């Protein structure tokens, strides 16, 4: 899977790309990430890519021209033009279902906005998919781009060491319930014990306990995920 990121702050990505699962995936050539500085595509002698909004109002707007030129040039760098994604709080909310749809596309161009966002003609001309990672405002699209990349690469075959480890996760395909709590050694810490059932070796009892914990957690924290009938019966899959 190939990612091309367009940002005004490309340095934000350098630490991120060198760490953990993502750096291993890059090393194994399962994933490639190319970061592009939008300022390279401006013709302004002061390297500016933004201007004041027509109609007035606070802040600055990223100009259409450098963005379109940048994207069209970057598209030529790969075997296919790829999926253009604009990260914006006004986009469609990213969830696991959307991640699973996007993973079928082998190339994504991620446009990270700053300030008051992009001139709307970027959308008219490039017709990107507009995506938000949640109902809160970040300083720009960079953190959102990292979240997207991370959620996508986890589904690229070979990236996760243990192929099964995202099957059980909260929100994995068809799973609309939160994951149960996990424990590891020691068995007791500051008086807090690991639940006895997890030490029992009884796999059926462990499965039942985990399912019950998942349902309780989901009911408590994300009631919206549970399709509950009026009598309180849960009719969602738990695994
Ligand atoms: N840029 C600023 N806030 C954002 C958000 N919540 N999602 C995606 N991009 C953003």
Short mmCIF file of C-alpha atoms and ligand atoms in Angstrom, two decimals:
data_model
loop_
_atom_site.label_atom_id
_atom_site.label_comp_id
_atom_site.label_asym_id
_atom_site.label_seq_id
_atom_site.Cartn_x
_atom_site.Cartn_y
_atom_site.Cartn_z
CA UNK A 1 0.00 0.00 0.00
CA UNK A 2 1.37 3.40 -0.95
CA UNK A 3 0.63 6.68 0.83
CA UNK A 4 1.52 10.17 -0.37
CA UNK A 5 1.00 12.85 2.25
CA UNK A 6 0.78 16.53 1.37
CA UNK A 7 1.45 18.83 4.31
CA UNK A 8 2.79 22.25 5.23
CA UNK A 9 4.63 20.63 8.14
CA UNK A 10 6.23 17.48 6.69
CA UNK A 11 8.67 17.18 9.61
CA UNK A 12 5.77 16.16 11.86
CA UNK A 13 5.91 12.73 10.22
CA UNK A 14 9.60 11.94 10.61
CA UNK A 15 9.48 10.42 14.10
CA UNK A 16 6.24 8.64 13.36
CA UNK A 17 7.55 6.92 10.23
CA UNK A 18 10.64 5.63 11.98
CA UNK A 19 8.90 3.79 14.81
CA UNK A 20 7.24 0.52 15.56
CA UNK A 21 4.93 -1.42 13.27
CA UNK A 22 4.91 1.22 10.55
CA UNK A 23 8.70 1.35 10.19
CA UNK A 24 8.80 -2.46 10.02
CA UNK A 25 6.08 -2.47 7.36
CA UNK A 26 8.07 0.10 5.37
CA UNK A 27 11.26 -1.94 5.77
CA UNK A 28 9.45 -5.06 4.54
CA UNK A 29 8.12 -3.03 1.59
CA UNK A 30 4.54 -3.82 2.51
CA UNK A 31 3.88 -0.10 2.87
CA UNK A 32 5.51 3.04 1.48
CA UNK A 33 4.92 6.55 2.75
CA UNK A 34 6.07 9.64 0.85
CA UNK A 35 5.72 13.00 2.50
CA UNK A 36 5.51 16.11 0.31
CA UNK A 37 5.91 19.74 1.36
CA UNK A 38 3.12 21.74 -0.25
CA UNK A 39 5.35 24.83 -0.33
CA UNK A 40 7.37 23.19 -3.10
CA UNK A 41 4.44 23.86 -5.44
CA UNK A 42 3.93 27.54 -4.76
CA UNK A 43 5.08 30.15 -7.25
CA UNK A 44 4.97 32.88 -4.60
CA UNK A 45 8.41 34.34 -3.95
CA UNK A 46 7.80 34.22 -0.19
CA UNK A 47 6.68 30.58 -0.43
CA UNK A 48 3.21 31.44 0.74
CA UNK A 49 0.40 29.00 0.03
CA UNK A 50 -2.41 30.77 1.90
CA UNK A 51 -4.40 33.97 1.64
CA UNK A 52 -7.27 35.79 3.37
CA UNK A 53 -10.77 34.41 2.86
CA UNK A 54 -13.05 36.14 0.37
CA UNK A 55 -16.03 37.57 2.25
CA UNK A 56 -13.92 38.25 5.33
CA UNK A 57 -13.60 36.34 8.54
CA UNK A 58 -10.71 35.12 10.67
CA UNK A 59 -7.74 33.05 9.58
CA UNK A 60 -6.21 32.11 6.27
CA UNK A 61 -7.28 29.73 3.51
CA UNK A 62 -4.94 27.42 1.57
CA UNK A 63 -4.95 28.42 -2.08
CA UNK A 64 -6.26 26.12 -4.78
CA UNK A 65 -3.44 26.45 -7.28
CA UNK A 66 -0.48 24.90 -5.42
CA UNK A 67 -2.68 22.09 -4.13
CA UNK A 68 -3.99 21.09 -7.55
CA UNK A 69 -0.56 21.29 -9.14
CA UNK A 70 0.98 19.31 -6.31
CA UNK A 71 -1.63 16.55 -6.42
CA UNK A 72 -1.53 16.23 -10.21
CA UNK A 73 2.24 15.91 -10.15
CA UNK A 74 2.28 13.41 -7.30
CA UNK A 75 -0.34 11.28 -9.02
CA UNK A 76 2.15 10.73 -11.86
CA UNK A 77 4.68 9.25 -9.44
CA UNK A 78 2.79 6.01 -8.90
CA UNK A 79 1.42 3.25 -11.06
CA UNK A 80 -2.13 4.46 -10.49
CA UNK A 81 -3.39 7.92 -9.48
CA UNK A 82 -4.81 6.63 -6.20
CA UNK A 83 -7.56 7.71 -3.91
CA UNK A 84 -7.44 11.38 -2.90
CA UNK A 85 -8.40 11.94 0.74
CA UNK A 86 -8.78 15.35 2.32
CA UNK A 87 -8.59 15.33 6.10
CA UNK A 88 -11.08 17.79 7.50
CA UNK A 89 -13.40 18.03 10.53
CA UNK A 90 -16.27 18.53 8.04
CA UNK A 91 -15.67 15.16 6.37
CA UNK A 92 -17.35 11.79 6.68
CA UNK A 93 -16.48 10.20 10.02
CA UNK A 94 -13.79 7.50 9.84
CA UNK A 95 -14.82 4.20 11.38
CA UNK A 96 -13.65 0.62 11.04
CA UNK A 97 -16.17 -0.09 8.27
CA UNK A 98 -14.74 2.74 6.16
CA UNK A 99 -11.19 1.59 6.94
CA UNK A 100 -12.11 -1.89 5.69
CA UNK A 101 -13.48 -0.38 2.47
CA UNK A 102 -10.40 1.78 1.90
CA UNK A 103 -7.93 -1.05 2.40
CA UNK A 104 -8.88 -2.47 -1.00
CA UNK A 105 -7.32 0.58 -2.67
CA UNK A 106 -3.54 0.24 -2.99
CA UNK A 107 -2.71 3.96 -3.10
CA UNK A 108 -3.92 6.94 -1.07
CA UNK A 109 -3.01 10.63 -1.33
CA UNK A 110 -3.68 12.37 1.97
CA UNK A 111 -4.15 16.14 1.97
CA UNK A 112 -3.55 17.73 5.36
CA UNK A 113 -5.17 21.11 5.83
CA UNK A 114 -4.15 23.87 8.25
CA UNK A 115 -5.60 27.26 9.15
CA UNK A 116 -9.19 27.65 7.90
CA UNK A 117 -8.80 24.78 5.44
CA UNK A 118 -8.56 24.65 1.65
CA UNK A 119 -10.17 26.87 -0.98
CA UNK A 120 -13.30 24.87 -1.84
CA UNK A 121 -12.24 24.61 -5.48
CA UNK A 122 -9.75 21.97 -4.34
CA UNK A 123 -12.82 19.82 -3.68
CA UNK A 124 -14.55 20.85 -6.92
CA UNK A 125 -11.53 20.00 -9.05
CA UNK A 126 -9.89 17.03 -7.33
CA UNK A 127 -13.10 15.49 -5.92
CA UNK A 128 -11.36 14.01 -2.89
CA UNK A 129 -13.04 11.86 -0.31
CA UNK A 130 -13.39 14.19 2.72
CA UNK A 131 -12.71 12.39 5.99
CA UNK A 132 -12.84 13.42 9.64
CA UNK A 133 -11.40 11.32 12.45
CA UNK A 134 -13.88 12.62 15.00
CA UNK A 135 -16.01 15.49 16.21
CA UNK A 136 -13.22 17.68 17.53
CA UNK A 137 -10.92 20.22 15.93
CA UNK A 138 -7.24 19.48 15.49
CA UNK A 139 -4.66 22.08 14.45
CA UNK A 140 -4.39 20.39 11.08
CA UNK A 141 -4.87 17.15 9.19
CA UNK A 142 -1.47 15.65 10.06
CA UNK A 143 -2.52 13.75 13.19
CA UNK A 144 -5.66 12.61 11.36
CA UNK A 145 -3.51 11.34 8.47
CA UNK A 146 -1.38 9.35 10.93
CA UNK A 147 -4.51 7.84 12.48
CA UNK A 148 -5.79 6.84 9.05
CA UNK A 149 -2.49 5.31 7.97
CA UNK A 150 -2.26 3.34 11.17
CA UNK A 151 -5.78 1.99 10.93
CA UNK A 152 -5.24 0.99 7.29
CA UNK A 153 -1.85 -0.68 7.54
CA UNK A 154 -3.08 -2.95 10.34
CA UNK A 155 -5.27 -4.60 7.71
CA UNK A 156 -2.51 -5.05 5.13
CA UNK A 157 -1.60 -8.76 5.12
CA UNK A 158 1.74 -9.39 6.80
CA UNK A 159 1.89 -6.11 8.74
CA UNK A 160 0.65 -7.49 12.05
CA UNK A 161 2.94 -10.21 13.37
CA UNK A 162 0.06 -12.32 14.59
CA UNK A 163 -2.47 -12.48 11.73
CA UNK A 164 -5.26 -13.15 14.19
CA UNK A 165 -4.64 -10.23 16.45
CA UNK A 166 -7.04 -7.83 14.78
CA UNK A 167 -9.82 -10.39 14.41
CA UNK A 168 -10.70 -10.16 18.09
CA UNK A 169 -10.38 -6.40 18.34
CA UNK A 170 -13.20 -4.04 19.13
CA UNK A 171 -14.72 -2.94 15.81
CA UNK A 172 -13.01 -5.55 13.61
CA UNK A 173 -15.25 -6.80 10.80
CA UNK A 174 -18.78 -7.35 12.11
CA UNK A 175 -17.61 -6.76 15.66
CA UNK A 176 -19.49 -3.84 17.11
CA UNK A 177 -18.64 -4.42 20.70
CA UNK A 178 -15.73 -3.27 22.85
CA UNK A 179 -12.90 -5.57 23.75
CA UNK A 180 -12.78 -7.20 27.21
CA UNK A 181 -10.06 -6.21 29.73
CA UNK A 182 -6.71 -7.96 29.49
CA UNK A 183 -4.24 -8.91 32.24
CA UNK A 184 -0.68 -10.19 32.42
CA UNK A 185 1.79 -10.98 35.23
CA UNK A 186 1.98 -10.38 38.13
CA UNK A 187 -1.19 -12.02 39.46
CA UNK A 188 -1.50 -9.41 42.20
CA UNK A 189 -0.38 -5.77 42.26
CA UNK A 190 -1.10 -3.32 45.10
CA UNK A 191 -3.89 -5.60 46.22
CA UNK A 192 -5.50 -5.80 42.78
CA UNK A 193 -5.92 -9.40 41.65
CA UNK A 194 -6.19 -10.88 38.19
CA UNK A 195 -9.74 -12.31 37.92
CA UNK A 196 -9.66 -15.94 39.10
CA UNK A 197 -11.39 -17.25 35.99
CA UNK A 198 -8.46 -16.23 33.76
CA UNK A 199 -6.16 -18.46 35.80
CA UNK A 200 -8.55 -21.42 35.76
CA UNK A 201 -7.54 -22.97 32.44
CA UNK A 202 -11.26 -23.45 31.71
CA UNK A 203 -11.53 -22.08 28.16
CA UNK A 204 -15.31 -22.08 28.07
CA UNK A 205 -15.49 -20.16 31.35
CA UNK A 206 -12.86 -17.69 30.10
CA UNK A 207 -14.79 -17.16 26.85
CA UNK A 208 -18.04 -16.60 28.77
CA UNK A 209 -16.39 -14.15 31.17
CA UNK A 210 -14.83 -12.18 28.32
CA UNK A 211 -18.11 -11.98 26.44
CA UNK A 212 -19.90 -10.77 29.55
CA UNK A 213 -17.19 -8.16 30.18
CA UNK A 214 -17.40 -6.96 26.57
CA UNK A 215 -21.13 -6.51 26.80
CA UNK A 216 -20.94 -4.76 30.17
CA UNK A 217 -18.25 -2.38 28.91
CA UNK A 218 -20.12 -1.60 25.73
CA UNK A 219 -23.38 -1.03 27.60
CA UNK A 220 -21.57 1.26 30.00
CA UNK A 221 -19.41 3.23 27.55
CA UNK A 222 -20.89 2.87 24.06
CA UNK A 223 -24.54 2.05 24.40
CA UNK A 224 -25.02 3.25 20.82
CA UNK A 225 -23.17 0.16 19.52
CA UNK A 226 -25.58 -2.33 21.04
CA UNK A 227 -28.73 -3.27 19.20
CA UNK A 228 -30.82 -3.89 22.28
CA UNK A 229 -34.43 -4.90 22.27
CA UNK A 230 -36.75 -3.27 24.79
CA UNK A 231 -36.29 -6.10 27.30
CA UNK A 232 -32.54 -5.43 27.34
CA UNK A 233 -31.51 -8.51 25.32
CA UNK A 234 -28.34 -7.91 23.37
CA UNK A 235 -28.62 -9.11 19.81
CA UNK A 236 -25.13 -8.21 18.61
CA UNK A 237 -22.38 -10.64 17.80
CA UNK A 238 -19.74 -10.75 20.51
CA UNK A 239 -16.95 -12.38 18.55
N1 LIG B 1 -8.36 18.59 10.76
C1 LIG B 1 -8.71 19.27 11.87
N2 LIG B 1 -9.53 18.55 12.64
C2 LIG B 1 -9.70 17.34 12.00
C3 LIG B 1 -10.45 16.19 12.29
N3 LIG B 1 -11.19 16.08 13.40
N4 LIG B 1 -10.41 15.17 11.41
C4 LIG B 1 -9.68 15.28 10.28
N5 LIG B 1 -8.95 16.34 9.95
C5 LIG B 1 -8.96 17.39 10.80
#
